[in-house]
Short mmCIF file of C-alpha atoms and ligand atoms in Angstrom, two decimals:
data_model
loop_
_atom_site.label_atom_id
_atom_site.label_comp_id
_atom_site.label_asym_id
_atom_site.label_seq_id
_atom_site.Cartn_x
_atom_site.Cartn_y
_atom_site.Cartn_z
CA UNK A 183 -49.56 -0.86 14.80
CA UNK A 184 -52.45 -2.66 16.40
CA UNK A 185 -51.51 -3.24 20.32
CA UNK A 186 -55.07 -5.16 21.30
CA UNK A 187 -58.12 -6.11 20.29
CA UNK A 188 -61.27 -7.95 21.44
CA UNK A 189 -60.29 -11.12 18.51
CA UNK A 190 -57.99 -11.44 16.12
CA UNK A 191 -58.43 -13.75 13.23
CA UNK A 192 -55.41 -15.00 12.18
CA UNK A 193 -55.50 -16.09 8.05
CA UNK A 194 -57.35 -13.87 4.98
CA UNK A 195 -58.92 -16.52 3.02
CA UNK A 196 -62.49 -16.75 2.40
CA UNK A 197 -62.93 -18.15 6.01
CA UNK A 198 -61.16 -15.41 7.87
CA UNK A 199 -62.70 -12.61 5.64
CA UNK A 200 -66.73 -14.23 6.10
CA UNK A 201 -65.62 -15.08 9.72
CA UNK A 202 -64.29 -11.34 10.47
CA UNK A 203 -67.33 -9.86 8.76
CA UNK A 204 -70.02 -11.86 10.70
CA UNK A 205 -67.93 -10.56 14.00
CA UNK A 206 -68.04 -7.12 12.80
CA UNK A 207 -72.16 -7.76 11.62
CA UNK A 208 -73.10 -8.99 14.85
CA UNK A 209 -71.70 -6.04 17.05
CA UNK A 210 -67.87 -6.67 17.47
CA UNK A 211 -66.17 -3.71 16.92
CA UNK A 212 -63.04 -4.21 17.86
CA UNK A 213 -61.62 -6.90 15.71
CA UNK A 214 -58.60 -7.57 13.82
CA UNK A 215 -57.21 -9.76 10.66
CA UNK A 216 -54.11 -10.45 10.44
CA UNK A 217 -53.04 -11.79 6.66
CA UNK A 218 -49.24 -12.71 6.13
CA UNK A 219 -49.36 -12.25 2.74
CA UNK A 220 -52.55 -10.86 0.81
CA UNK A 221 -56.09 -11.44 1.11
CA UNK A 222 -57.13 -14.32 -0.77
CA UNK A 223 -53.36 -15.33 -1.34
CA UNK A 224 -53.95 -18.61 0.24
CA UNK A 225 -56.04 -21.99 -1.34
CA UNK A 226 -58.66 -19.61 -2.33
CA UNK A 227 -56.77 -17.80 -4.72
CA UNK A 228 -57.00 -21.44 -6.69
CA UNK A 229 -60.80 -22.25 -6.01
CA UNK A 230 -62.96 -23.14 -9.03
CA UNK A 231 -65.93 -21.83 -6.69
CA UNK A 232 -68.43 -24.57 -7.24
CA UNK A 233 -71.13 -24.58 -4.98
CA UNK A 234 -73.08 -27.76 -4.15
CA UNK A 235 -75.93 -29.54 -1.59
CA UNK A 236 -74.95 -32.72 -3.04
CA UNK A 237 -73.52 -34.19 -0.35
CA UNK A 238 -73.64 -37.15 1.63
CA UNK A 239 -73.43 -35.59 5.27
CA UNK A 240 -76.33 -33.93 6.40
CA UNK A 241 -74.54 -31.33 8.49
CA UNK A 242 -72.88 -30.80 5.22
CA UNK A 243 -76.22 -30.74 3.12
CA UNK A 244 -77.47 -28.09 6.18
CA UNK A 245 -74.85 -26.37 5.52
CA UNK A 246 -74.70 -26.22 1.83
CA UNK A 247 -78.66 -24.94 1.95
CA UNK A 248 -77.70 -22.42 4.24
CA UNK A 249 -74.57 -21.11 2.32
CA UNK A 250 -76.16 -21.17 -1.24
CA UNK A 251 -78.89 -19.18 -0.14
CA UNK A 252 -76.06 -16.65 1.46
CA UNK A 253 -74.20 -16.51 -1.79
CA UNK A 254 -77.25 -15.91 -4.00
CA UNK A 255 -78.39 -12.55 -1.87
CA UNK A 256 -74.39 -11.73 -1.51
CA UNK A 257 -74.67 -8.90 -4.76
CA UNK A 258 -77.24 -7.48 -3.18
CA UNK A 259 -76.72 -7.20 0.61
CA UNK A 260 -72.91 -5.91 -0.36
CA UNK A 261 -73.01 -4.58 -3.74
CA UNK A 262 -70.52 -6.94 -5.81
CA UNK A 263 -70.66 -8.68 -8.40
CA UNK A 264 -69.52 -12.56 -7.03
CA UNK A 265 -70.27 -13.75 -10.71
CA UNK A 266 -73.59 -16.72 -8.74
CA UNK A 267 -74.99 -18.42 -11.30
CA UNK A 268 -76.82 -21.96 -11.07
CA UNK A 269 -75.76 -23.98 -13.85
CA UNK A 270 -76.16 -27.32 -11.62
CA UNK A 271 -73.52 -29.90 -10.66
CA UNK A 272 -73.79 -32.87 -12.42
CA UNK A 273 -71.87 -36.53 -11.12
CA UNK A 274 -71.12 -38.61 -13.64
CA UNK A 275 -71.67 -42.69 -11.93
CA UNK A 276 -70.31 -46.19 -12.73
CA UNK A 277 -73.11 -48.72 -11.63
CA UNK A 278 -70.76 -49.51 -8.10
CA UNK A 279 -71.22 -45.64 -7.11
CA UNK A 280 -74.44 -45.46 -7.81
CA UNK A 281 -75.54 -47.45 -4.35
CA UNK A 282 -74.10 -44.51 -2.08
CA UNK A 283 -75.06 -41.65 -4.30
CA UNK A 284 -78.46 -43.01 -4.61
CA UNK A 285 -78.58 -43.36 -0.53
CA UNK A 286 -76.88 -39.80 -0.39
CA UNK A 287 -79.86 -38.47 -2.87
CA UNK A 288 -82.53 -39.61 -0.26
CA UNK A 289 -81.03 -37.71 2.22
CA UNK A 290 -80.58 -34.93 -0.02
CA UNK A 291 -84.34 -34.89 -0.77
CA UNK A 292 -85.33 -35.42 2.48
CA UNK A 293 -84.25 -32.16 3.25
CA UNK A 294 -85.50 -29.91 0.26
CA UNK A 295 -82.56 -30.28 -2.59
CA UNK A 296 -83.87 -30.70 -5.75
CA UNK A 297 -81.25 -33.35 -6.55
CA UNK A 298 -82.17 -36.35 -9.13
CA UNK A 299 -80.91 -39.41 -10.71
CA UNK A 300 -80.82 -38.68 -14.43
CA UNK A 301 -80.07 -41.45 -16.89
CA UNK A 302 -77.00 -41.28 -18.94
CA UNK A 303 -78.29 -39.55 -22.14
CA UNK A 304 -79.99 -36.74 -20.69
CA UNK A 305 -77.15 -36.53 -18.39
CA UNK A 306 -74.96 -36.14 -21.67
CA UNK A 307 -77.17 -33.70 -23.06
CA UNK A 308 -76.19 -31.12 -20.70
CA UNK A 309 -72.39 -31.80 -21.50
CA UNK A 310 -72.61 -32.17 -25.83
CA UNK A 311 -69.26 -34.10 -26.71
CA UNK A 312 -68.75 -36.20 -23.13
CA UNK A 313 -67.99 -39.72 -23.87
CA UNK A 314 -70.82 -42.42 -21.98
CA UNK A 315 -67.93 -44.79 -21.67
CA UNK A 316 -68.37 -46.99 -18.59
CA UNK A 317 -70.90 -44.50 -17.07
CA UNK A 318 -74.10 -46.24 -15.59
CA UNK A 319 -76.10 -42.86 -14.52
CA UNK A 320 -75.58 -39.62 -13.20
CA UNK A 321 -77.10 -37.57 -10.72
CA UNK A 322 -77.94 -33.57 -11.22
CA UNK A 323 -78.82 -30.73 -8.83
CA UNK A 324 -80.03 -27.54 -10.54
CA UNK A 325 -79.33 -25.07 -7.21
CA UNK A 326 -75.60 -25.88 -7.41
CA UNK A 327 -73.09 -23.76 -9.31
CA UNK A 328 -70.29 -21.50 -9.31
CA UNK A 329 -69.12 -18.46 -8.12
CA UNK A 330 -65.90 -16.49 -8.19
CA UNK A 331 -63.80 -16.44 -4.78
CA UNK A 332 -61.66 -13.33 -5.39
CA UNK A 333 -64.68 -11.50 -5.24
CA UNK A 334 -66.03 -13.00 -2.45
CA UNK A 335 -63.42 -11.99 -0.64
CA UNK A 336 -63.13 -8.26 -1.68
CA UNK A 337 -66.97 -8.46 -0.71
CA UNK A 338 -66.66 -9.53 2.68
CA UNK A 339 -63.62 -7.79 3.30
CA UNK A 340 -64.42 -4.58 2.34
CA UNK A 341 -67.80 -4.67 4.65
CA UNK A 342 -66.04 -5.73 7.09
CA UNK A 343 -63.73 -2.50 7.02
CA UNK A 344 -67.18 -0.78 6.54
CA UNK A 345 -68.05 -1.82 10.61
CA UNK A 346 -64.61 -0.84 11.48
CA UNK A 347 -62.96 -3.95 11.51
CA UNK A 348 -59.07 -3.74 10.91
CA UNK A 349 -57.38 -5.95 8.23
CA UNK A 350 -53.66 -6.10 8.62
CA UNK A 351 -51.98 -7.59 5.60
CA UNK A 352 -48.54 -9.02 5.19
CA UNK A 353 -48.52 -9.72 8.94
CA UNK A 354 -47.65 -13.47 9.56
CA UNK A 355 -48.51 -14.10 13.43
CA UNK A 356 -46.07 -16.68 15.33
CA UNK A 357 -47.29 -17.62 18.09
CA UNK A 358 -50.43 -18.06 20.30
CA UNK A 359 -50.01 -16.64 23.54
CA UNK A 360 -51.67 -18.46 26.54
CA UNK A 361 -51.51 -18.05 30.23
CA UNK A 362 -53.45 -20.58 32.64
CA UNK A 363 -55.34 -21.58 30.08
CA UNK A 364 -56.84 -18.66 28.60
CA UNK A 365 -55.74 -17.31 25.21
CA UNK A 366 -54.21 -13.71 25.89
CA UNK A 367 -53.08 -12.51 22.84
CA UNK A 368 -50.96 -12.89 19.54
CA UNK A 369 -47.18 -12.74 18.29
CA UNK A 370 -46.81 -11.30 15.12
CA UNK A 371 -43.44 -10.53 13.58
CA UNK A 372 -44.13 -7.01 14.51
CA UNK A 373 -45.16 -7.69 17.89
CA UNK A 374 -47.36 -8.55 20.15
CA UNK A 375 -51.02 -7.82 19.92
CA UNK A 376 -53.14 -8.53 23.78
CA UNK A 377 -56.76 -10.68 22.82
CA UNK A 378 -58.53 -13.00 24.55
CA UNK A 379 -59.98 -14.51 21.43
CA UNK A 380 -58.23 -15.88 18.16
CA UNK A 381 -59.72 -17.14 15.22
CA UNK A 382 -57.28 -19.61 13.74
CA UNK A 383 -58.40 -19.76 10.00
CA UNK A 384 -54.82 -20.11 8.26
CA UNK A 385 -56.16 -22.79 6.09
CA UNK A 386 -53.43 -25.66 5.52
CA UNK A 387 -50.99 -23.73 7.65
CA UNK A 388 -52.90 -23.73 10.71
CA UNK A 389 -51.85 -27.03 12.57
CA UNK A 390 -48.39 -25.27 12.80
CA UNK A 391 -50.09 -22.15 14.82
CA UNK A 392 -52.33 -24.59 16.43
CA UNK A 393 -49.18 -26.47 17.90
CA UNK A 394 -48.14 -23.05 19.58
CA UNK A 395 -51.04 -23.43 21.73
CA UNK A 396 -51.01 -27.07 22.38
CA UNK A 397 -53.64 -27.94 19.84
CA UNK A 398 -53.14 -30.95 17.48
CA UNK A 399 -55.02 -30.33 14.14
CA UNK A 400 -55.24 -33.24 11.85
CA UNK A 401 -54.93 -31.33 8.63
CA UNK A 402 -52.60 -32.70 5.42
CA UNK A 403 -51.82 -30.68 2.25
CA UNK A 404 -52.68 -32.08 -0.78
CA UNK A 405 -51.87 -30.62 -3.88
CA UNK A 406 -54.63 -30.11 -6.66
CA UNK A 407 -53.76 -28.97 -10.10
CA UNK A 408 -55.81 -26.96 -12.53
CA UNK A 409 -55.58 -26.69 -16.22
CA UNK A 410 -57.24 -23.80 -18.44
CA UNK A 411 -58.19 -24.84 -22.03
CA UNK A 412 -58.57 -21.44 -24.21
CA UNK A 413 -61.85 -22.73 -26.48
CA UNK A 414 -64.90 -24.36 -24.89
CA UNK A 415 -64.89 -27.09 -27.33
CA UNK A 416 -68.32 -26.82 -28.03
CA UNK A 417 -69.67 -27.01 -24.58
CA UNK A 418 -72.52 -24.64 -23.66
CA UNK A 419 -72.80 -21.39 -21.83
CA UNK A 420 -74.59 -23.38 -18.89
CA UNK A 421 -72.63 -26.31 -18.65
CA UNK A 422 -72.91 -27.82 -15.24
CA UNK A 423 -69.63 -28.69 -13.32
CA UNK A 424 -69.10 -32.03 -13.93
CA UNK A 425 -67.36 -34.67 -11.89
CA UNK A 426 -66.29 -38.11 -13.49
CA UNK A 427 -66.04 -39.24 -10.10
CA UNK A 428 -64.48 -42.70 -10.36
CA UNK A 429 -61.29 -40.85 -11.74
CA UNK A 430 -61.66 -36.96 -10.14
CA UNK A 431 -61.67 -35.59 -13.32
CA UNK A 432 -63.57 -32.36 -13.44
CA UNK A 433 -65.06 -29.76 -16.03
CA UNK A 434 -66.53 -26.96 -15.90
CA UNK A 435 -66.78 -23.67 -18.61
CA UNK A 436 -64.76 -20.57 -17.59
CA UNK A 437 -65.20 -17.52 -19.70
CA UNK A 438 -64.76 -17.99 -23.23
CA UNK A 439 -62.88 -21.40 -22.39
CA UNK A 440 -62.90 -24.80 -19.93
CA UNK A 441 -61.28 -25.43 -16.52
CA UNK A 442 -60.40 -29.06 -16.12
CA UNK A 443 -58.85 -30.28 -12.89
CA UNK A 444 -57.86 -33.02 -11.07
CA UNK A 445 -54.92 -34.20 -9.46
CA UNK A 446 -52.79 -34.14 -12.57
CA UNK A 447 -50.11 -32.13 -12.66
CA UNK A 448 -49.38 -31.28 -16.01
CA UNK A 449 -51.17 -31.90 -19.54
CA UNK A 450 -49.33 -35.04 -20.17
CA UNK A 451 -50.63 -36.37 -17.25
CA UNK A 452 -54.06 -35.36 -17.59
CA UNK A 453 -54.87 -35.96 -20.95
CA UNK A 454 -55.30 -39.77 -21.08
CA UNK A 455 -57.71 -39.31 -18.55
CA UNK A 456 -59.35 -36.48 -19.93
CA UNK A 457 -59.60 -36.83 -23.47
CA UNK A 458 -61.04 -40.51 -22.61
CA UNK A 459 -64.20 -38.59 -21.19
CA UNK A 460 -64.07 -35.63 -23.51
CA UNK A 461 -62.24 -36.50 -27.04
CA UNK A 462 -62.61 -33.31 -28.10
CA UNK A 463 -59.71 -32.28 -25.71
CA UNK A 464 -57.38 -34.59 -27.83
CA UNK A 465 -57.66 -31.46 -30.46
CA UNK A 466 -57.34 -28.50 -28.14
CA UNK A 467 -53.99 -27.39 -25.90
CA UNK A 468 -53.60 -26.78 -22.27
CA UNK A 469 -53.13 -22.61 -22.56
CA UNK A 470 -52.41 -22.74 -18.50
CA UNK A 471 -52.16 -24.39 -15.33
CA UNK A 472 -52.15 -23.67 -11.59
CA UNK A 473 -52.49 -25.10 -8.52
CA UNK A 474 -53.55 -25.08 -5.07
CA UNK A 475 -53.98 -26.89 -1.51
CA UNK A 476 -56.28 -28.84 -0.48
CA UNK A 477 -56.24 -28.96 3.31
CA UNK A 478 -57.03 -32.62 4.46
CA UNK A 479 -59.03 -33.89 7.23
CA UNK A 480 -58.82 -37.57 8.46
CA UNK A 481 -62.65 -37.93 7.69
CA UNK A 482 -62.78 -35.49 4.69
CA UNK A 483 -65.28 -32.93 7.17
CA UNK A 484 -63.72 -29.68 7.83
CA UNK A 485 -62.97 -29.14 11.48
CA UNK A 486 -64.74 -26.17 12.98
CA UNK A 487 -65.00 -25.49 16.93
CA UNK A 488 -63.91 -24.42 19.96
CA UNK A 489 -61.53 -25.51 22.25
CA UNK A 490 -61.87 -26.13 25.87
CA UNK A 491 -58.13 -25.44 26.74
CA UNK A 492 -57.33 -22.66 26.18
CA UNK A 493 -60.45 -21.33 26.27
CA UNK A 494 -60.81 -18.63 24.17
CA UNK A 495 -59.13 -20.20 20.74
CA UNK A 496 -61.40 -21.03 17.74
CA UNK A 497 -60.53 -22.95 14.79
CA UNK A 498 -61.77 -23.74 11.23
CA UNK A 499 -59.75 -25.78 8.48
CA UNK A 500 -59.57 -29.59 7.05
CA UNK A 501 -61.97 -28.64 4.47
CA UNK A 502 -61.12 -30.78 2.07
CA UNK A 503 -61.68 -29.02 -1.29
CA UNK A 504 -65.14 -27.25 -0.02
CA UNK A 505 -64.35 -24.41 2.07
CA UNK A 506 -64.55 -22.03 -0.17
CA UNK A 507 -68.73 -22.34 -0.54
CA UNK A 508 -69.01 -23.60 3.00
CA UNK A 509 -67.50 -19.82 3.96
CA UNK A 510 -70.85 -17.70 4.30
CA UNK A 511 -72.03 -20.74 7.31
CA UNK A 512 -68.68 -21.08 9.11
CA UNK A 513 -68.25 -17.48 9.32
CA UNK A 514 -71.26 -16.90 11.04
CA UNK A 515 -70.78 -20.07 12.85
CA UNK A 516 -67.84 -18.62 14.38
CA UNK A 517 -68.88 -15.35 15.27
CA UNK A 518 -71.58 -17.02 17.15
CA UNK A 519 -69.21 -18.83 18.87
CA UNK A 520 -66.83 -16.35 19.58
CA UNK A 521 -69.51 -13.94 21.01
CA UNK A 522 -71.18 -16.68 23.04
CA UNK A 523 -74.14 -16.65 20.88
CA UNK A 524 -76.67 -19.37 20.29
CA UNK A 525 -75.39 -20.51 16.89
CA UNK A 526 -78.94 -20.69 14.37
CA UNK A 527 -76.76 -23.54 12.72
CA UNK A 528 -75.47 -26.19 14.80
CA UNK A 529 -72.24 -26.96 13.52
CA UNK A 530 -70.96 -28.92 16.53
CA UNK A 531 -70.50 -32.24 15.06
CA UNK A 532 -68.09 -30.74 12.92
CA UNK A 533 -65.57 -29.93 16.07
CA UNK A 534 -62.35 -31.41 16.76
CA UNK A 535 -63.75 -33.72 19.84
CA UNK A 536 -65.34 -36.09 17.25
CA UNK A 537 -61.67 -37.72 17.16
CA UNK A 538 -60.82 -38.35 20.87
CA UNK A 539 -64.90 -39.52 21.15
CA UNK A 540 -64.56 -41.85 18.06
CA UNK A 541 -67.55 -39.94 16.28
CA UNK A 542 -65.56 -39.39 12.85
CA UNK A 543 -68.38 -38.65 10.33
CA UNK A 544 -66.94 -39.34 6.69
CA UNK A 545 -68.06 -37.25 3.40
CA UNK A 546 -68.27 -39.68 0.54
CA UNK A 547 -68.61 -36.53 -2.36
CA UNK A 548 -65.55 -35.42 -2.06
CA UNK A 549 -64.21 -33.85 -5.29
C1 LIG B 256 -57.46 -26.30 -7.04
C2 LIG B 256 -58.50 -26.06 -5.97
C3 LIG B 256 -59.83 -25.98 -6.33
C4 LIG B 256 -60.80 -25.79 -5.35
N1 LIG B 256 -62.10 -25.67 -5.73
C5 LIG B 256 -63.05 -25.47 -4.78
C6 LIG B 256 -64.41 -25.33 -5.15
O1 LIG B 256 -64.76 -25.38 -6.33
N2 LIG B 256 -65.34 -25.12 -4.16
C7 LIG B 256 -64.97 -25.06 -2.86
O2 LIG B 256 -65.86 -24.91 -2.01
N3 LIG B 256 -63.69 -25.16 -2.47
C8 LIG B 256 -62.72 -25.37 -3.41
N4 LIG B 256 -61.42 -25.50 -3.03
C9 LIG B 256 -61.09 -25.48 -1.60
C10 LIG B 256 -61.02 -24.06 -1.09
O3 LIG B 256 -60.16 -23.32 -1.92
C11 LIG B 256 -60.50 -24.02 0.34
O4 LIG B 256 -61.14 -25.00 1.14
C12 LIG B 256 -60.75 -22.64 0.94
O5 LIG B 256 -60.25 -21.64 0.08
C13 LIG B 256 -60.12 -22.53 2.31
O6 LIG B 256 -60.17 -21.19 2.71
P1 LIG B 256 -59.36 -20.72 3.98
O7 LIG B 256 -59.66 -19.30 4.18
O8 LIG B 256 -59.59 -21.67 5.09
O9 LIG B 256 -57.83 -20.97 3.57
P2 LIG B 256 -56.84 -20.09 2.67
O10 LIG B 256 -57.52 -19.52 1.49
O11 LIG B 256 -55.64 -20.93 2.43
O12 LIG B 256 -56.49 -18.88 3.59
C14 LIG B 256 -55.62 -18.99 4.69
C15 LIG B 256 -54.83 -17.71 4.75
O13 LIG B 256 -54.06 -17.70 5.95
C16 LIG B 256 -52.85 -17.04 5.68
N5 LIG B 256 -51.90 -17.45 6.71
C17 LIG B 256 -51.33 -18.66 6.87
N6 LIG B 256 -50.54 -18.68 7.95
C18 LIG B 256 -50.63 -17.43 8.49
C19 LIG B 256 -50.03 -16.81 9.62
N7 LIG B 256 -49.18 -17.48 10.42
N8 LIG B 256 -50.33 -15.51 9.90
C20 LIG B 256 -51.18 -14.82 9.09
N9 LIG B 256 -51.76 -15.36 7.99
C21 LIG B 256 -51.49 -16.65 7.71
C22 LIG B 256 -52.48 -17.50 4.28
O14 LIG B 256 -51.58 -16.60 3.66
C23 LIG B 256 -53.86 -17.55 3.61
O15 LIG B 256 -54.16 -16.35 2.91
C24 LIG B 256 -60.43 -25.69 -3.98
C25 LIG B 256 -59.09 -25.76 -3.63
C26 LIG B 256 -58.13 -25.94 -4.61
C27 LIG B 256 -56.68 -26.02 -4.20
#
């Protein structure tokens, strides 16, 4: 049983597992995860992993460069398979979205993504079969894509192990312990292991660790549904994920079949909606459906940071359906932090004090 350690990141998602890794990467030997239930249990065990820089934040367009670039040398630097491949995300517009996409796509530019506005029937090219109903334009980024989490996960874990890190599963920690002000270690149900840093990444159950140490997190669950479709109804190999953003409908191909997802919770529910955009749906069945958590932020950034009191506790959550390709950044992000490290990304403006100092920073592409 593990009595101390120099951190301990509490939560084995794909941001405890990237953030654990990057610890281990730069140095830190002596670090420990501690997973309640199994790695990659949590919302990332329901992730489509798309991957996009189509976003309207620039810290989240930063980001996205960054993390896209991470995931596309990820076979090589650690010798897994994540399944990368670039098929493009492609938004699907009514003419009153296409003002704040087309502002968003500026900014997108500005900075090196090779996003465009595409006109309706080329859009519909990529996806044979999509109905144009109501749609006024679309915008497409070739870079963006999909990748598949579980692996991601093994990936980072298991490299992780490789530097000597420790991954404890089926521990659930309790409580933050902290005495004047300084983090000093962690309650599990087994114990009590001595740190003087924690990395809270528990996902949509972090607020209640959070509260053990005085620490308000803004984060709501919101449930997300996803439905498998056994034939691909004629869409291609390379089918982009596609967003019908006025109604959060999304498609993308999976295998030998389609994922479509939303927030409907069963086929009855999502098949007006989806078989308005895709008809060909009306003749093919729902074979499955799961679902997952999307953990909320008020301003639909994930919160990322450090806190001032008590010193010594990091955080990462709220992030609002992307956090599974934002994991490579905030991992590294947070090792910086933790290790007192000049981050190479600033990811400051993502941190907690943009509440009390009224600088929340919305993302409009959120799917
Ligand atoms: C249906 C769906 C589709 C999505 N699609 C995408 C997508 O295409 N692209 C994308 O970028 N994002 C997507 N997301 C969002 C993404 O899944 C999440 O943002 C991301 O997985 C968050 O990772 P995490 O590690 O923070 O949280 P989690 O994966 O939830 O991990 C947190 C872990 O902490 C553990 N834990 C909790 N409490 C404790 C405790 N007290 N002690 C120890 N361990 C604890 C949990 O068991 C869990 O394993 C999707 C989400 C859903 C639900």
């Amino acid at each position: 049983m593990v009595r101390s350690a120099d951190a301990v990141v509490v939560g084995g998602g794909v941001i405890g597992v990237s953030t654990l890794y990057h610890l281990a990467a730069r140095g830190a030997r002596d670090v420990v995860l501690l997973e309640r239930d199994t790695l990659g249990s949590g919302s990332t065990a329901a992730a489509a992993g798309g991957f996009r820089a189509q976003f309207s934040d620039e810290v989240n367009i930063r980001l996205a460069l960054r993390c896209i670039d991470a995931y596309q040398r990820f076979q090589a630097e650690f010798d897994i398979d994540i399944g990368f491949r670039q098929t493009g995300y492609l938004f699907l517009l009514r003419a009153e979205e296409e003002p704040h996409f087309r502002t968003a796509l500026r900014l997108q530019q500005s900075m090196g993504v090779p996003a465009r506005i595409v006109p309706v029937d080329e859009a519909l090219r990529h996806v044979p079969g999509t109905s144009p109903d109501g749609l006024s334009a679309a915008t497409y980024c070739p870079i963006d894509g999909l990748a598949t989490p579980h692996a991601v996960v093994q990936g980072y874990a298991a490299a992780a192990r490789r530097l000597g890190a420790r991954i404890v599963q089926h521990e659930a920690a309790r409580e933050i312990l902290v005495r004047d002000g300084r983090v000093v270690g962690v309650r599990s149900a087994q114990g009590e292991i001595a740190t003087p840093l924690v990395v809270l990444a528990s996902g949509v159950w972090s607020p209640e660790l959070a509260r053990t140490a005085g620490i308000d997190l803004p984060v709501t669950a919101e449930r997300r549904f996803v439905h498998y479709v056994a034939s691909d109804g004629g869409l291609p190999e390379r089918t982009p994920l596609t967003i019908d953003f006025a109604t959060g409908l999304y498609f993308h191909r999976e295998g030998a079949g389609l994922i479509v997802g939303g927030p409907w919770a069963t086929p009855e529910e999502l098949a007006p909606v989806a078989v308005q955009r895709l008809p060909f749906l009306a003749d093919l069945g729902v074979a499955n459906t799961w679902s997952g958590l999307y953990e909320m932020s008020p301003d639909h950034n994930a919160l990322v940071g450090r806190c001032d009191e008590p010193a010594g506790l990091l955080y990462a959550t709220g992030f609002s359906g992307h956090g599974f390709q934002q994991a490579p950044g905030i991992g590294e992000y947070l090792a910086d932090l933790a290790l007192d490290r000049e981050p190479e990304l600033d990811l400051s403006a993502l941190s907690l004090r943009r509440f009390t100092d009224q600088l929340s920073r919305p993302e409009l592409h959120v799917v």
